[in-house]
Every structure is written in structure tokens, then in C-alpha cells.
XYZ file of C-alpha atoms in Angstrom:
787
model
C -76.775 14.594 50.335
C -75.224 17.345 51.797
C -73.806 19.549 49.444
C -71.492 22.495 49.738
C -71.714 25.361 47.571
C -69.732 28.075 45.903
C -70.636 31.735 45.892
C -68.691 33.303 42.669
C -68.806 37.000 41.279
C -69.630 36.322 37.253
C -70.777 40.008 36.228
C -69.879 43.239 37.521
C -72.549 45.098 34.998
C -69.850 46.350 33.217
C -71.349 43.851 30.148
C -74.899 45.212 30.309
C -75.346 48.114 28.277
C -75.780 51.811 30.933
C -74.405 49.721 33.908
C -73.348 52.222 35.613
C -77.140 53.235 35.989
C -78.038 49.269 36.490
C -76.154 49.560 39.748
C -77.615 53.106 40.974
C -80.508 51.651 39.987
C -80.481 49.049 42.181
C -78.553 51.170 45.014
C -80.830 53.759 45.772
C -84.704 54.201 46.296
C -87.180 54.199 49.394
C -89.217 51.097 47.838
C -86.746 47.349 46.914
C -86.813 47.526 43.323
C -88.761 44.748 41.244
C -86.360 43.021 38.872
C -87.717 40.920 35.910
C -85.418 38.981 33.952
C -86.559 38.114 29.799
C -86.439 34.426 29.042
C -84.090 34.523 27.039
C -81.570 36.015 29.522
C -80.107 38.575 27.825
C -82.512 41.514 28.725
C -83.561 42.807 32.720
C -86.311 45.029 33.255
C -85.984 47.206 36.215
C -89.129 48.599 38.100
C -88.180 51.936 40.142
C -89.729 53.909 42.946
C -88.194 57.092 44.165
C -89.192 60.372 45.848
C -90.207 62.849 46.138
C -92.197 63.980 44.674
C -92.535 60.682 43.436
C -91.384 58.802 40.789
C -92.034 55.658 39.348
C -89.426 53.877 35.859
C -89.072 51.285 34.270
C -85.866 50.422 32.319
C -84.860 48.211 30.156
C -81.265 46.737 30.164
C -79.224 44.597 27.382
C -76.557 41.840 28.084
C -73.652 41.949 25.996
C -74.148 45.672 24.921
C -76.283 44.828 22.173
C -77.339 47.366 19.619
C -80.316 49.400 19.395
C -82.761 51.852 21.090
C -83.120 51.658 24.362
C -86.472 51.463 26.375
C -87.557 53.360 29.458
C -90.549 54.783 30.179
C -91.375 57.159 33.892
C -94.727 58.273 35.629
C -95.844 59.878 38.337
C -99.086 60.636 40.280
C -102.082 61.417 39.336
C -101.006 59.214 36.696
C -102.478 55.149 36.500
C -99.823 52.879 38.390
C -98.119 49.899 36.265
C -99.131 46.402 37.625
C -97.532 44.269 35.616
C -94.760 43.457 33.721
C -95.694 40.388 32.017
C -93.060 38.638 29.088
C -95.610 36.689 26.299
C -94.724 34.472 24.135
C -95.255 34.479 20.491
C -96.793 31.361 19.314
C -96.457 32.547 15.460
C -92.336 32.720 15.519
C -91.090 29.796 17.771
C -88.925 30.857 20.521
C -89.830 34.862 20.797
C -91.241 36.550 22.971
C -92.917 40.098 23.800
C -93.008 41.940 26.881
C -96.447 43.629 27.814
C -96.607 46.801 29.961
C -100.419 46.684 32.186
C -101.531 49.544 33.757
C -103.999 49.859 36.390
C -106.542 51.493 34.183
C -106.367 48.785 31.556
C -104.061 50.211 28.843
C -101.526 47.545 27.977
C -98.238 48.432 25.717
C -96.893 45.027 23.892
C -92.700 46.347 23.095
C -90.796 44.350 20.787
C -87.022 43.685 21.019
C -85.275 43.222 17.327
C -81.193 43.328 17.342
C -79.919 45.856 15.663
C -82.640 47.918 15.673
C -83.791 48.167 19.654
C -86.941 48.406 21.596
C -90.040 49.275 19.032
C -93.609 49.620 20.153
C -96.002 47.345 18.690
C -99.586 48.306 20.145
C -101.031 50.078 22.375
C -104.304 47.352 23.780
C -106.841 48.180 25.764
C -107.663 45.644 28.168
C -110.186 46.279 30.232
C -114.369 46.991 28.759
C -115.142 49.377 31.275
C -113.781 52.865 31.474
C -114.398 52.960 35.434
C -112.656 49.580 35.540
C -109.207 49.157 37.423
C -106.830 46.085 37.398
C -105.330 45.273 40.417
C -103.057 42.037 39.793
C -101.934 40.553 36.255
C -100.651 37.306 35.229
C -100.008 35.177 32.286
C -100.185 31.715 31.308
C -98.644 30.975 27.623
C -100.153 33.263 25.380
C -103.077 34.731 27.520
C -103.398 37.687 30.326
C -105.708 36.863 33.195
C -106.008 39.832 35.328
C -108.151 40.272 38.979
C -110.354 43.562 38.170
C -111.909 46.039 40.412
C -115.165 47.386 39.214
C -117.116 50.001 41.715
C -120.169 50.244 42.200
C -123.004 52.604 40.942
C -124.728 54.065 43.373
C -122.898 56.511 45.893
C -123.563 54.745 49.043
C -123.479 51.356 48.289
C -123.943 48.243 50.945
C -120.295 47.877 52.082
C -121.136 44.021 52.366
C -121.584 43.852 48.301
C -118.780 46.425 47.657
C -116.234 43.592 48.994
C -117.370 41.275 46.040
C -116.611 44.490 42.987
C -113.670 42.564 41.537
C -113.850 39.920 39.046
C -111.077 37.824 37.411
C -111.108 37.673 33.478
C -108.848 36.370 30.775
C -107.937 37.212 27.566
C -105.573 36.093 24.858
C -103.125 38.250 23.295
C -102.046 36.869 20.083
C -99.370 38.140 18.422
C -98.565 37.700 14.462
C -96.973 38.959 11.055
C -100.377 41.604 11.182
C -99.866 42.685 14.682
C -101.209 42.533 17.743
C -104.675 40.969 18.636
C -107.092 40.411 21.794
C -109.284 38.056 21.621
C -112.927 37.492 23.818
C -112.621 38.747 27.665
C -113.571 35.632 29.328
C -115.091 36.064 32.684
C -113.901 33.425 34.846
C -115.454 34.585 38.777
C -117.885 37.860 39.214
C -119.043 39.328 42.580
C -115.395 38.148 44.386
C -113.329 39.591 46.343
C -109.907 41.177 45.717
C -107.295 38.403 44.171
C -103.652 38.262 43.830
C -103.741 36.172 40.627
C -100.280 33.493 40.244
C -99.825 31.552 36.968
C -98.548 28.001 36.686
C -97.890 26.686 33.691
C -101.800 24.850 33.734
C -102.796 26.403 36.273
C -103.765 30.032 37.483
C -103.856 29.736 41.596
C -105.837 33.247 43.354
C -104.059 34.113 46.770
C -106.652 36.849 48.827
C -105.232 40.203 49.488
C -103.881 41.259 52.509
C -106.995 43.423 53.307
C -109.415 41.306 51.704
C -112.841 40.332 53.149
C -112.621 37.815 56.660
C -114.781 35.234 55.284
C -112.686 34.796 52.123
C -109.437 35.160 53.589
C -109.866 31.662 54.950
C -109.055 29.939 51.351
C -106.947 29.954 48.386
C -109.295 29.383 44.683
C -107.222 27.341 41.973
C -108.436 27.738 38.058
C -108.195 25.077 35.561
C -108.269 27.073 32.423
C -108.081 23.484 30.326
C -111.142 21.611 32.140
C -113.270 24.985 33.034
C -112.905 23.864 36.756
C -112.254 25.909 40.376
C -111.022 24.572 43.258
C -111.626 25.665 46.741
C -109.013 23.959 49.483
C -108.682 25.300 53.007
C -104.825 23.357 52.742
C -104.526 23.982 56.526
C -108.288 22.742 57.544
C -107.944 20.001 54.526
C -110.629 21.083 52.857
C -111.139 20.584 49.418
C -113.789 20.485 46.479
C -114.193 21.392 43.360
C -117.170 22.702 40.653
C -117.249 22.651 36.809
C -117.811 26.131 35.931
C -120.158 25.370 32.549
C -122.324 28.945 32.156
C -121.688 32.289 33.645
C -123.990 31.403 36.406
C -122.203 29.324 37.510
C -119.262 31.833 37.799
C -120.820 33.775 40.458
C -118.341 33.856 43.704
C -121.097 34.412 45.750
C -123.205 31.271 44.423
C -120.144 29.537 43.967
C -119.535 29.458 48.359
C -122.788 28.922 48.439
C -122.599 24.978 49.659
C -119.592 25.781 51.614
C -120.068 28.724 53.133
C -120.820 27.288 57.082
C -118.070 24.612 57.227
C -115.508 27.761 55.687
C -116.641 29.843 57.973
C -115.043 27.903 61.091
C -111.603 27.855 59.702
C -109.361 30.060 60.543
C -108.119 32.492 58.286
C -104.753 31.820 56.513
C -101.070 32.894 57.265
C -99.781 34.463 54.287
C -96.830 36.494 54.515
C -95.273 35.791 50.625
C -96.478 33.780 47.763
C -94.825 32.268 44.856
C -94.914 29.339 42.060
C -92.742 27.222 41.667
C -91.118 25.250 38.583
C -93.450 22.307 39.174
C -96.477 24.397 39.285
C -97.450 24.596 42.488
C -98.247 27.393 44.929
C -95.394 28.229 47.640
C -96.548 29.517 50.545
C -94.353 31.534 53.742
C -96.315 31.928 57.039
C -95.563 35.380 59.002
C -93.968 32.825 61.336
C -91.159 31.429 58.459
C -93.017 28.006 57.699
C -92.779 26.960 53.625
C -95.553 24.731 52.497
C -96.580 23.640 48.827
C -100.198 23.927 47.669
C -100.312 21.230 45.352
C -102.646 21.987 42.185
C -105.342 19.347 43.667
C -105.417 21.870 46.975
C -103.596 19.540 48.875
C -100.800 21.167 51.217
C -97.225 19.438 51.789
C -94.628 21.354 54.388
C -91.270 22.109 53.025
C -89.103 24.083 55.761
C -89.321 26.218 58.781
C -86.916 29.240 58.644
C -85.021 30.144 61.536
C -87.544 33.712 62.180
C -89.542 34.631 65.641
C -91.713 36.453 63.024
C -91.883 38.400 59.656
C -93.361 42.261 59.426
C -95.549 42.661 56.906
C -92.972 45.147 55.131
C -90.186 42.293 55.197
C -89.161 41.149 51.732
C -88.689 37.544 51.378
C -87.465 36.023 47.545
C -88.500 33.115 46.651
C -87.562 31.318 43.602
C -87.101 27.708 42.516
C -84.279 25.639 40.325
C -85.453 22.477 39.420
C -85.993 20.812 42.969
C -83.932 22.894 44.783
C -85.629 26.080 46.986
C -83.880 28.827 47.031
C -84.965 31.816 49.520
C -83.715 35.040 50.133
C -84.752 36.759 54.323
C -83.017 39.247 55.973
C -79.756 39.114 54.610
C -79.838 35.007 54.853
C -79.824 32.813 51.451
C -81.574 29.066 52.302
C -81.235 26.492 49.613
C -83.744 23.737 50.419
C -84.465 19.940 48.685
C -88.600 20.278 47.799
C -88.727 17.105 47.948
C -87.339 16.610 51.169
C -87.393 19.293 53.232
C -83.851 18.790 53.458
C -81.410 22.265 54.227
C -78.950 21.931 51.543
C -76.918 25.400 52.488
C -77.596 27.964 54.540
C -75.242 31.321 53.542
C -75.160 34.619 54.786
C -75.104 37.121 52.192
C -73.042 40.787 52.515
C -75.963 42.506 50.814
C -79.270 42.153 52.082
C -81.156 43.721 48.459
C -80.733 40.148 46.597
C -82.615 39.477 42.928
C -82.914 35.901 41.362
C -82.422 35.234 37.847
C -83.199 33.104 35.539
C -80.546 29.744 34.758
C -81.706 28.372 31.263
C -80.062 25.181 31.397
C -78.194 25.033 34.203
C -80.235 23.820 37.519
C -77.108 23.520 39.587
C -76.291 27.194 39.067
C -78.461 29.413 41.313
C -78.171 33.344 39.519
C -77.496 36.132 41.950
C -78.196 40.053 40.991
C -76.728 42.608 43.981
C -75.542 45.981 43.706
C -71.745 45.304 43.206
C -73.025 42.149 40.234
C -74.229 39.016 39.439
C -73.410 35.694 41.314
C -73.462 32.429 40.609
C -74.249 29.901 43.247
C -72.998 26.353 42.228
C -73.212 23.140 43.911
C -69.939 20.902 44.359
C -70.159 17.431 46.346
C -68.229 17.544 49.070
C -65.493 14.474 49.065
C -66.809 12.506 52.367
C -70.741 13.400 50.555
C -69.864 11.640 47.511
C -70.106 7.923 48.864
C -74.027 6.662 49.451
C -72.828 6.014 53.271
C -72.637 9.578 54.182
C -76.188 10.186 52.904
C -77.617 7.167 54.374
C -76.007 8.383 57.837
C -77.291 11.687 58.052
C -80.937 9.887 57.338
C -80.054 7.902 60.092
C -79.558 11.019 62.185
C -82.891 12.567 60.959
C -84.995 9.887 61.896
C -83.708 9.433 64.904
C -84.596 13.372 65.692
C -88.047 12.688 64.568
C -88.137 9.550 66.605
C -86.911 10.974 70.148
C -88.841 14.319 69.599
C -92.464 12.374 69.435
C -91.024 10.756 72.971
C -89.484 13.959 74.540
C -91.430 16.060 77.310
C -89.020 19.073 76.674
C -90.233 21.303 74.211
C -87.078 22.519 72.689
C -86.258 21.132 69.136
C -83.565 18.528 68.716
C -81.417 18.659 66.062
C -78.418 16.655 64.312
C -75.906 18.634 65.838
C -77.054 18.373 69.416
C -77.505 14.301 68.439
C -74.155 14.323 67.294
C -72.610 16.220 70.223
C -74.628 15.371 73.071
C -73.790 11.965 73.695
C -77.011 10.830 75.591
C -78.455 8.612 72.614
C -76.092 5.846 71.526
C -78.246 4.192 69.015
C -78.168 6.276 66.268
C -74.148 6.637 66.601
C -74.062 2.711 66.932
C -75.743 2.173 64.018
C -74.431 4.804 61.920
C -71.066 3.314 62.503
C -72.408 0.258 61.388
C -73.648 1.628 58.361
C -70.678 3.520 57.479
C -68.358 -0.079 57.633
C -70.558 -2.422 56.311
C -71.459 -0.072 53.030
C -67.353 1.048 52.837
C -65.750 -2.562 53.641
C -67.888 -4.725 51.961
C -65.578 -8.136 52.354
C -64.602 -7.396 55.972
C -67.734 -4.667 57.190
C -66.613 -6.262 60.867
C -62.992 -4.406 60.868
C -62.637 -1.330 63.134
C -65.657 -1.826 64.927
C -65.740 -1.531 68.717
C -66.801 -5.193 69.969
C -70.719 -4.499 70.796
C -70.929 -3.068 67.415
C -69.830 -6.050 65.880
C -72.103 -8.278 67.718
C -74.947 -5.719 66.674
C -73.457 -5.689 62.997
C -73.932 -9.747 63.080
C -77.442 -9.191 64.515
C -78.462 -6.983 61.720
C -76.999 -8.411 58.699
C -79.856 -9.658 57.094
C -81.472 -6.379 57.736
C -78.235 -5.208 56.112
C -78.800 -7.515 53.242
C -82.014 -6.446 52.338
C -81.388 -2.765 52.853
C -78.658 -3.697 49.820
C -80.396 -5.793 47.508
C -83.343 -2.695 47.485
C -81.056 -0.273 46.785
C -79.577 -2.561 43.837
C -83.502 -2.661 43.281
C -83.584 1.043 42.527
C -80.271 1.983 40.817
C -81.662 -0.738 38.484
C -85.316 0.762 37.910
C -83.274 3.884 37.008
C -81.233 2.597 34.639
C -83.191 0.226 32.909
C -84.877 0.057 29.466
C -88.438 1.710 29.229
C -89.627 -2.247 28.377
C -88.605 -3.533 31.714
C -89.403 -1.078 34.094
C -92.468 -1.835 34.730
C -91.137 -5.262 36.083
C -88.205 -3.451 38.770
C -91.214 -1.108 39.640
C -93.599 -4.503 40.745
C -90.433 -6.136 42.747
C -89.797 -2.198 44.097
C -93.197 -1.564 45.519
C -93.949 -4.833 47.172
C -90.249 -4.499 48.913
C -91.320 -0.692 49.850
C -94.927 -1.898 51.174
C -93.641 -5.080 52.902
C -91.124 -2.555 54.695
C -93.785 -0.164 55.944
C -96.207 -2.371 57.260
C -92.808 -3.905 59.540
C -92.233 -0.318 60.594
C -94.099 2.249 62.784
C -97.200 3.457 61.114
C -96.981 6.889 61.408
C -98.454 9.872 59.329
C -95.101 10.531 57.594
C -95.448 6.876 56.036
C -99.266 7.049 55.235
C -98.382 9.438 53.674
C -95.991 7.867 51.576
C -98.575 4.594 51.558
C -101.054 7.096 49.686
C -98.447 7.977 46.928
C -97.305 4.766 45.919
C -100.787 3.132 46.027
C -101.804 6.129 43.761
C -98.896 5.963 41.305
C -98.612 2.301 41.394
C -102.359 1.186 42.169
C -101.675 -2.389 40.499
C -98.053 -3.094 42.064
C -99.908 -2.077 45.261
C -102.176 -4.457 45.102
C -100.118 -7.454 44.114
C -97.407 -6.369 47.114
C -101.010 -6.201 49.884
C -102.097 -9.512 48.807
C -98.671 -10.990 49.312
C -97.773 -9.033 53.062
C -101.383 -10.304 54.036
C -100.843 -13.882 52.037
C -104.210 -13.878 50.614
C -105.579 -16.687 49.036
C -108.525 -19.059 48.770
C -108.759 -22.366 50.520
C -109.947 -25.608 48.476
C -113.527 -24.578 49.474
C -113.773 -21.409 47.946
C -113.103 -19.032 51.443
C -110.667 -16.328 51.814
C -108.002 -17.055 54.047
C -105.075 -14.469 55.616
C -102.248 -15.919 56.699
C -100.417 -13.148 57.829
C -98.901 -12.397 61.357
C -100.670 -10.280 64.248
C -98.234 -7.457 63.902
C -99.023 -6.909 60.114
C -102.564 -7.141 61.364
C -101.917 -4.363 63.882
C -100.516 -1.884 61.131
C -103.555 -2.901 59.012
C -105.842 -1.657 61.412
C -103.935 0.781 64.035
C -101.668 3.546 62.805
C -103.065 7.235 62.236
C -107.154 6.824 62.090
C -109.507 9.106 59.542
C -109.876 11.950 62.627
C -106.452 11.978 62.838
C -105.357 12.154 58.970
C -107.803 15.250 58.618
C -109.271 15.172 54.949
C -106.337 16.657 52.991
C -106.989 13.631 50.546
C -104.821 11.264 52.646
C -106.615 8.244 54.229
C -105.815 5.293 56.636
C -104.370 2.295 55.382
C -107.979 0.282 55.884
C -109.261 2.495 53.508
C -106.435 1.915 51.104
C -106.791 -2.197 51.206
C -110.579 -1.472 50.537
C -109.757 0.754 47.912
C -107.424 -1.774 45.937
C -109.854 -4.675 46.511
C -112.577 -3.025 45.281
C -110.639 -1.539 42.116
C -109.057 -5.260 41.313
C -110.877 -8.308 43.502
C -114.553 -6.822 44.225
C -115.842 -10.181 45.588
C -113.136 -10.429 48.271
C -114.537 -7.761 50.086
C -116.789 -8.590 52.142
C -114.680 -11.738 53.345
C -111.784 -9.556 54.162
C -113.635 -6.994 56.047
C -115.077 -10.426 58.211
C -111.677 -12.054 58.276
C -110.405 -8.429 59.606
C -113.424 -8.502 62.352
C -112.181 -11.907 63.508
C -108.999 -10.766 63.679
C -110.291 -7.853 66.121
C -112.405 -10.183 68.015
C -109.868 -12.176 69.210
C -106.905 -9.183 69.906
C -109.073 -6.295 71.366
C -112.110 -6.549 73.831
C -115.594 -5.686 72.138
C -115.747 -2.540 73.863
C -112.726 -1.580 73.975
C -111.628 2.378 72.988
C -107.987 1.195 72.131
C -109.000 -0.791 68.826
C -110.285 -0.132 65.877
C -113.679 -1.294 66.936
C -114.075 1.404 69.370
C -114.771 4.438 66.827
C -116.367 3.568 63.551
C -117.128 -0.320 62.761
C -115.059 -1.847 59.949
C -117.997 -2.618 58.100
C -119.352 1.105 58.093
C -115.116 1.992 56.927
C -115.682 0.105 54.218
C -119.164 1.435 53.074
C -117.643 4.532 52.864
C -114.467 3.232 50.687
C -117.835 1.763 48.349
C -119.332 5.801 48.886
C -115.915 7.009 47.271
C -115.958 5.402 43.883
C -116.422 7.779 40.924
C -118.106 5.514 39.185
C -121.749 3.935 40.367
C -122.947 0.488 39.308
C -125.232 -1.935 39.192
C -122.981 -4.127 41.214
C -122.428 -1.688 44.401
C -126.035 -2.674 45.879
C -125.350 -6.090 46.299
C -121.448 -5.248 47.643
C -123.556 -3.157 50.141
C -125.324 -5.385 50.770
C -122.859 -8.246 51.366
C -120.857 -5.503 53.687
C -123.448 -5.071 55.950
C -124.027 -8.433 56.411
C -120.376 -9.819 56.973
C -120.346 -7.615 60.050
C -123.507 -9.891 61.845
C -124.290 -6.677 63.797
C -128.075 -6.419 64.575
C -128.378 -3.258 63.377
C -126.081 -3.900 59.849
C -128.430 -6.892 59.407
C -131.729 -4.892 59.885
C -130.669 -2.670 57.677
C -130.023 -4.761 55.008
C -132.662 -6.556 55.303
C -134.713 -2.785 54.646
C -132.752 -2.504 51.492
C -133.499 -6.147 50.204
C -137.390 -5.289 50.851
C -136.988 -1.580 48.999
C -135.328 -3.455 46.089
C -138.301 -6.275 46.320
C -136.055 -9.186 46.377
C -138.379 -11.407 48.643
C -136.262 -14.793 48.249
C -133.031 -13.417 49.514
C -135.108 -11.317 52.339
C -136.527 -15.168 53.807
C -132.675 -16.579 53.297
C -131.202 -13.507 54.779
C -134.303 -13.495 58.042
C -133.362 -17.790 58.205
C -129.524 -17.422 58.758
C -129.865 -14.667 61.019
C -132.198 -15.078 63.193
C -130.869 -17.756 64.510
C -128.023 -15.502 66.149
C -130.328 -13.918 68.897
C -133.778 -13.773 70.103
C -133.802 -10.010 70.156
C -132.868 -10.054 66.557
C -134.761 -13.078 65.303
C -137.976 -10.869 67.140
C -136.851 -7.541 64.670
C -136.336 -9.644 61.724
C -140.314 -10.909 62.087
C -141.859 -8.213 62.958
C -140.607 -5.927 60.066
C -141.466 -8.857 57.902
C -144.503 -9.581 59.557
C -145.484 -5.672 58.588
C -144.265 -6.483 55.175
C -146.458 -9.042 54.767
C -149.415 -7.017 56.322
C -149.258 -4.274 53.397
C -149.131 -7.116 50.264
C -149.163 -9.997 48.964
C -145.065 -10.452 47.917
C -144.368 -12.638 51.145
C -147.457 -15.362 50.485
C -145.021 -18.020 48.475
C -142.528 -18.020 51.560
C -145.304 -18.099 54.549
C -144.131 -22.060 55.245
C -140.800 -20.638 55.603
C -141.509 -17.565 57.516
C -144.000 -18.364 59.989
C -141.925 -21.155 61.570
C -139.296 -17.743 62.601
C -142.174 -17.030 65.037
C -140.281 -15.966 68.492
C -141.377 -17.635 71.803
C -143.023 -14.664 73.356
C -145.002 -13.306 70.273
C -148.475 -13.780 71.076
C -151.417 -13.844 69.032
C -152.721 -10.218 70.270
C -149.493 -9.133 69.349
C -149.262 -10.538 66.022
C -152.842 -9.092 65.481
C -151.377 -5.772 66.826
C -148.749 -5.714 64.065
C -151.250 -6.812 61.127
C -153.884 -3.715 62.178
C -150.373 -1.117 62.699
C -150.034 -2.259 59.385
C -152.832 -2.760 56.954
C -152.624 -0.181 53.709
C -155.671 2.166 54.036
C -158.082 2.511 51.718
C -159.469 5.420 49.982
C -163.219 3.527 49.595
C -165.392 2.296 51.809
C -164.446 -1.323 52.331
C -166.854 -3.922 51.847
C -167.472 -7.299 53.169
C -165.878 -9.705 49.570
C -163.594 -7.756 47.589
C -162.810 -8.400 44.295
C -158.818 -7.362 44.784
C -156.982 -10.446 45.287
C -154.442 -7.808 47.646
C -155.954 -7.601 50.328
C -155.066 -9.699 53.731
C -157.226 -12.046 55.065
C -158.047 -14.349 58.290
C -157.148 -17.466 56.301
C -153.731 -16.126 55.495
C -153.245 -15.388 58.993
C -154.842 -18.772 60.604
C -151.452 -21.593 59.941
C -149.671 -18.887 62.174
C -152.771 -18.165 64.730
C -153.167 -21.898 65.101
C -149.348 -22.138 65.635
C -148.890 -19.231 68.273
C -152.453 -20.764 69.980
C -151.452 -24.609 70.342
C -147.812 -24.225 71.520
C -147.034 -23.796 75.290
C -146.667 -20.314 77.043
C -143.662 -19.300 78.689
C -144.691 -19.975 82.051
C -146.423 -23.768 80.994
C -142.401 -24.129 80.487
C -141.371 -22.463 83.489
C -143.262 -24.793 85.628
C -143.142 -27.835 83.169
C -140.635 -29.647 85.749
C -142.745 -28.992 88.899
C -146.309 -30.350 87.429
C -144.591 -33.420 86.269
C -143.387 -34.662 89.075
C -143.902 -37.861 89.892
C -144.763 -37.466 93.692
C -146.085 -33.993 95.754
C -144.615 -33.382 97.770
C -141.433 -35.541 97.870
C -140.234 -38.471 99.939
C -139.177 -38.347 103.104
C -135.408 -39.976 103.066
C -134.732 -43.166 104.819
C -134.084 -43.042 108.846
C -130.229 -44.632 109.096
């Protein structure tokens, strides 16, 4: 929904202790000040740098003129630099916090603010265990500190490749209790690693490669999951995600961790990161040098949110990022962007008169964004416009946005089409007509055609069923939101069924496919029932699976973006989604479903057509890929693999199934498959018989089935061909052969005799060719009678 915002000043900084000095610190300085608000919003810590001589100062300001001692620290080179100002929650006292000031040589000061007393230094601690260690980045997660530490090599002339991996990632609990502050033991998360910037979300730690890092290691991110001791390697733009559990110190070696993926990672392009920040939802926000804002989720997947209207971002130009609920606020070059994180829609764009802006916390006010500037604190509150409070206004915006994407995909022009251009241009009448119909039909429910043009009124009568379907869907969504917890599940099932049906009757592009993936992941059982309903899957009287889906639905199942198009970013094509649902809820139906799908393909596309789904990876192989990706494998997987291979009826798949059965020593099934599939083609018959004849020569497991095996012998095989195959596959014995062996596993002439007799006694191929001529009653034929 398009919302307008109003910017109002809520403070001129006079309500802060030493407010005039706060204003001075914000106004002067060679580098942009770093402002850190306390969790309760009552304190501001300002990190300020100026010179010459270079001087760094940290000053704390209390709001509402809270009495007490002030906090002010200053230092200049060669004193170590400050790398972190962190507010840590105290596990002993609820809703209390302490301030940790971390210097690069590891010294940490823990401060506490007491009302009427002021700031008090609780304790000074040493984070690092080595005297030569240097902290380059630090963050906190709850009451634990996580930092990236540099450990310089001991040798003066060390190898540069080893020097690049001189960092380690460490974690340590900082416990504040009634007896004072205590540090826990150091936990080594990663060692022999390159330099990383550590960023903390409530549940995960993101490791972003430093700008001046090693070339190969700047192509991926790391995500550490402390609770499960898991580390995820992700190259989001390339769709690469790999996770590994860190159970021992040897598994925490960075170089060993990447050993299995270094070849693949070396082919990726380096990450384009200008600014990074953690969102309130726990994801990692990344801004590229081209202005693209992306969100990397904790599972390693990436989602594009918005494109800032900039040509390119210089390395030194600051970008401020902060999330307020579902709204992403971004300040760049004096322009405030407010973007809906879920839809990527620009809510508001405001040009500010002051370029230096800092975001502050707004506890309990998600619709209010507080900005700290040199002139004071401003609050940006949202107010809904009158015309946008109605549902049709939001719907009209969605129509034009969807039309923009539709026309842009089909346009040969490189210029970007926007909603404003679409509304003013007049070249495209379809979205204008649809918007007018929606506005009138939703606003005037009793007389929806009143005030419409004649052309629009005719179109409205044609669309009446679609509009009714849309209204029922909106009503159902309202029921889901307002229903009690006991009824939500039933409403969700109905909603998922309608959504799956809607998408299967629309264009299957990447956006719709991504949406379907999320639906199947969030509501697996409801999505399975919706799929059965849309494909009209059921068993007939003979117990066979039948589907009465329309050709349009089949095309959506088999068409749309395939594996090569969607990449490996956690998204799979619709056919694979449906196969996974079969495996989870009705595995016995999966081979029959693949067979039904192949029947539809054979009727709709030519066998070798590259446009059809069989022009790429065969359907049975795609189903086998879904089976291989199962989290838990069971004994029934071998049987499922067999059925999928056999249902394809492809020669290579049938032979693969036959070899699998031989490996499992299921000889009864081997003979049954041979009898059934030898009838498909003479070439397949020859391959099957030759394979089984080779097995017969090696052991005696097939002896009970020889009366069923010999009739499968192809007509073109001669006795010499049979003997050649047998001699090639006889088992090699270590002992000298003897005329009469006591071993009952040896092949004897008596076992081969029925087959050889069968081959010798039947007529040869040449005899059959000339059989008609030889059986002619007279030769040459009689002379025809003369007239």
C-alpha cells in the first residue's frame, strides 16, 4: 500500500545532558561520527574522530538530563584503536544491560549506568590470550562476544599465502553477575582464515570478507550457527550453498573446510559488497556498488529487495541501513528511501536537507522511524492517504506493477519501464482498462458497471467469474487472519488449494515458481492435496493411477523454468516439487505419475524435440534426482529406484534396472523383467539375453529359471555367438582344471545343451528369407495364357 510519511522534529537535543556539545560533535569531524543508541533509547554514545593531531573520543549523552557521572574517553596514536561499542544484556538482572568497549589489542572495559550515580567502570578484561593478537572486528550475540582476531606469523619472512590466512574467529561468554564480570573460556570457531567482518543476528553470525581480503576468499560468505555448531558456505549470486558441522578443532581449519569446494568456488565472481548490515528479521542486508540491495537469509539463500537510484557507489560514500519491522530504511547522499522488505516496493522517497543522518531505535513503534541529525531528532511517521485506504487502490498499483514486468520482459528496448510511464504513456490500454474495472467493481458492489465505458462494461461481464473468484480469495485471506487458532489449519488448506490452482493457470515464471516453492515448504500437506485436486489424480477400478488434468495444466507442470534456469539457490522446478510430494505422502504413486507424464509428453511433443521437457533431462532421471536428495534413505528406496527406471521403458534405464536387480541378487524379479521388456525391441532383447547369459556362465543362481530364460534367445544369435559369450565370462579358477570337479558351481555342457539344441534346430535367417521361393510349386512360373 502506498503510504505517505510526515517528518516531524521531536527533539532539538536540549533534552540531552550537554546537548550543545552533542550538536558540536555531530557538526564537526573529518570522518562521519558513529552513533550507538542504548537498548532503552535513553543514552547516546558518539564515537568522534578529528585532527590534527589525530584524536578519537567516545562520549556518552543521557536523555532527559539523567543525573550522574559522565562517560568520556579519548586517545590518540600510538594507543590502540577502539573496534567496538557493544551493549550486552545481563542474564542476571532482567531488562538490564552493560556497555563493553573493546580495543584492538583485546582490552575490554565493562561499564554500567546507575541512576543518580552515573557511569561506573565494573571491570577491565583481556579478551585475547596472546600478546601479539589484534582484534579487527567484534560483535555480540546476547551475552557472548564474537570477534575476528589477527595472529601475526612468528617468522619475519613468512609466505604471503600463509600470511593471508593469519586470522581466526573466536567466541567468549561475558557474564555479568552480582559478584562482578567473568569471562568464559575461549571458543575457537575458525582458524587459519582470512580477515572477516563479523555481524550478529539473534541466532546467527555472518562473516563478511574484508574489502582487502584474499581474491579467492572474497567470493563467498560464511554463516555460523552457534546452537547447532554448523557453518554454512554460500555464494548467493551463484546459488552455491554448502553446510558442515564443526565437531572438533580439526574441522574448524578454514583451509580444510574449503578443501572439497575450492575448485567450484574459484570459478565464481568476487562478491560486490559496498555496505552490509543485519536486519531485524535476522537476515544480512548487502548493498552492492551498483546500488542493488539484497537480503541473504540465514540458510544461505539470497533475495533481491530493491535498486537504489545511483550510477555507482564510491568506496568512501556512506550508506545507512536499518530495518523497522517490515520496512527497510536507507539513507544515501541525503535521500531517504523507505522500502517494503517483503514486496520490494518503494513506499516513500524523501530528499533530506542534511546529509549526515543516523538512525535511532524506536522501541515499540514500528511505524515510526527516528533520525538523528545535527539539528535534532526527527520522527518519520506513516499516515495512510484517504484514496489508498481502500483495497482497490492497492490492487490498482499491483496491476500496473505486474504490467510493467510483463511488458518489460517482451520489450526490445533497454530503457526501464516504470508505473508512471505506463500511466501517462497511453500506449498500453490493457492495464488501464483492468484498473478501471477493478476500481468500479470493488467500490460499487451493487452496480459494478455504473459509470464504466461501454467497452469496459462488456469486458466486465466477461471477467465477472474471475472477479468473484478474486473476491472469495480475499475473503478467505481475511478469515485466515481473523480465525481462531483451531480453525486456521482448515482455512490454510483451502487458501493453499486456491493459490496452487491460480498459479497453475497463469504464466509459470521465476517469481511464481519461487512462490510455489515457499508454499510447498510452508504447507506441504495442503500443497499435496491441492496438487492432487488440480491434476485430478485418482485410482480407477483396476487400481491404476489416472489423471484428468487439462493440457494447459500439464504444460505448467512440465514447462516453466527448469534446473538450468532457476540455479541452485534452493528453488526447484514444479515437476520436482510434485515428485517430492509424492515421495512424502504417496510414494507408491510416483512411478505411475512419471509414466502418466511421459504419456502426455509423447502425445504433445516429438520424441527428440528440444522444446519439450524430454529434450533436456528425461523425466525419470529428474524423479531419480528427487529420490537421491531425500534427507533420510530407507530400504524402500532401491525398490522405488527400480520402479522409476522400469516405468520409463527406455533401453538404458531398463538395463540399469536389470543390473541393479542382479546386484541385489533378486533372480525371480530379474527373469520377470527380462520376459516383460524383451518384447519391446529386438536390440533390447539381445542386450538383456547377453547380460543374463554372462551371469549364467559365472554362477548357478539362474539354473532354476533356464526353461524361462532360453526362449528369450534372439533369432540372430548362433551357437558360436553363445559359446563366445560363455567363454568370455567363465570365472577364473586359481587351481588347475580337472575333468571331474567336486564343485557343484561349475558350468557343464549339460546345462548348455538345451539352448544349443534350440539354436541349431531352428531355421537360420537366410533360410527364412528364401523360404517362399523354395516352397513355390513350379519354377519358373507358368506362362500366362494368350488372348
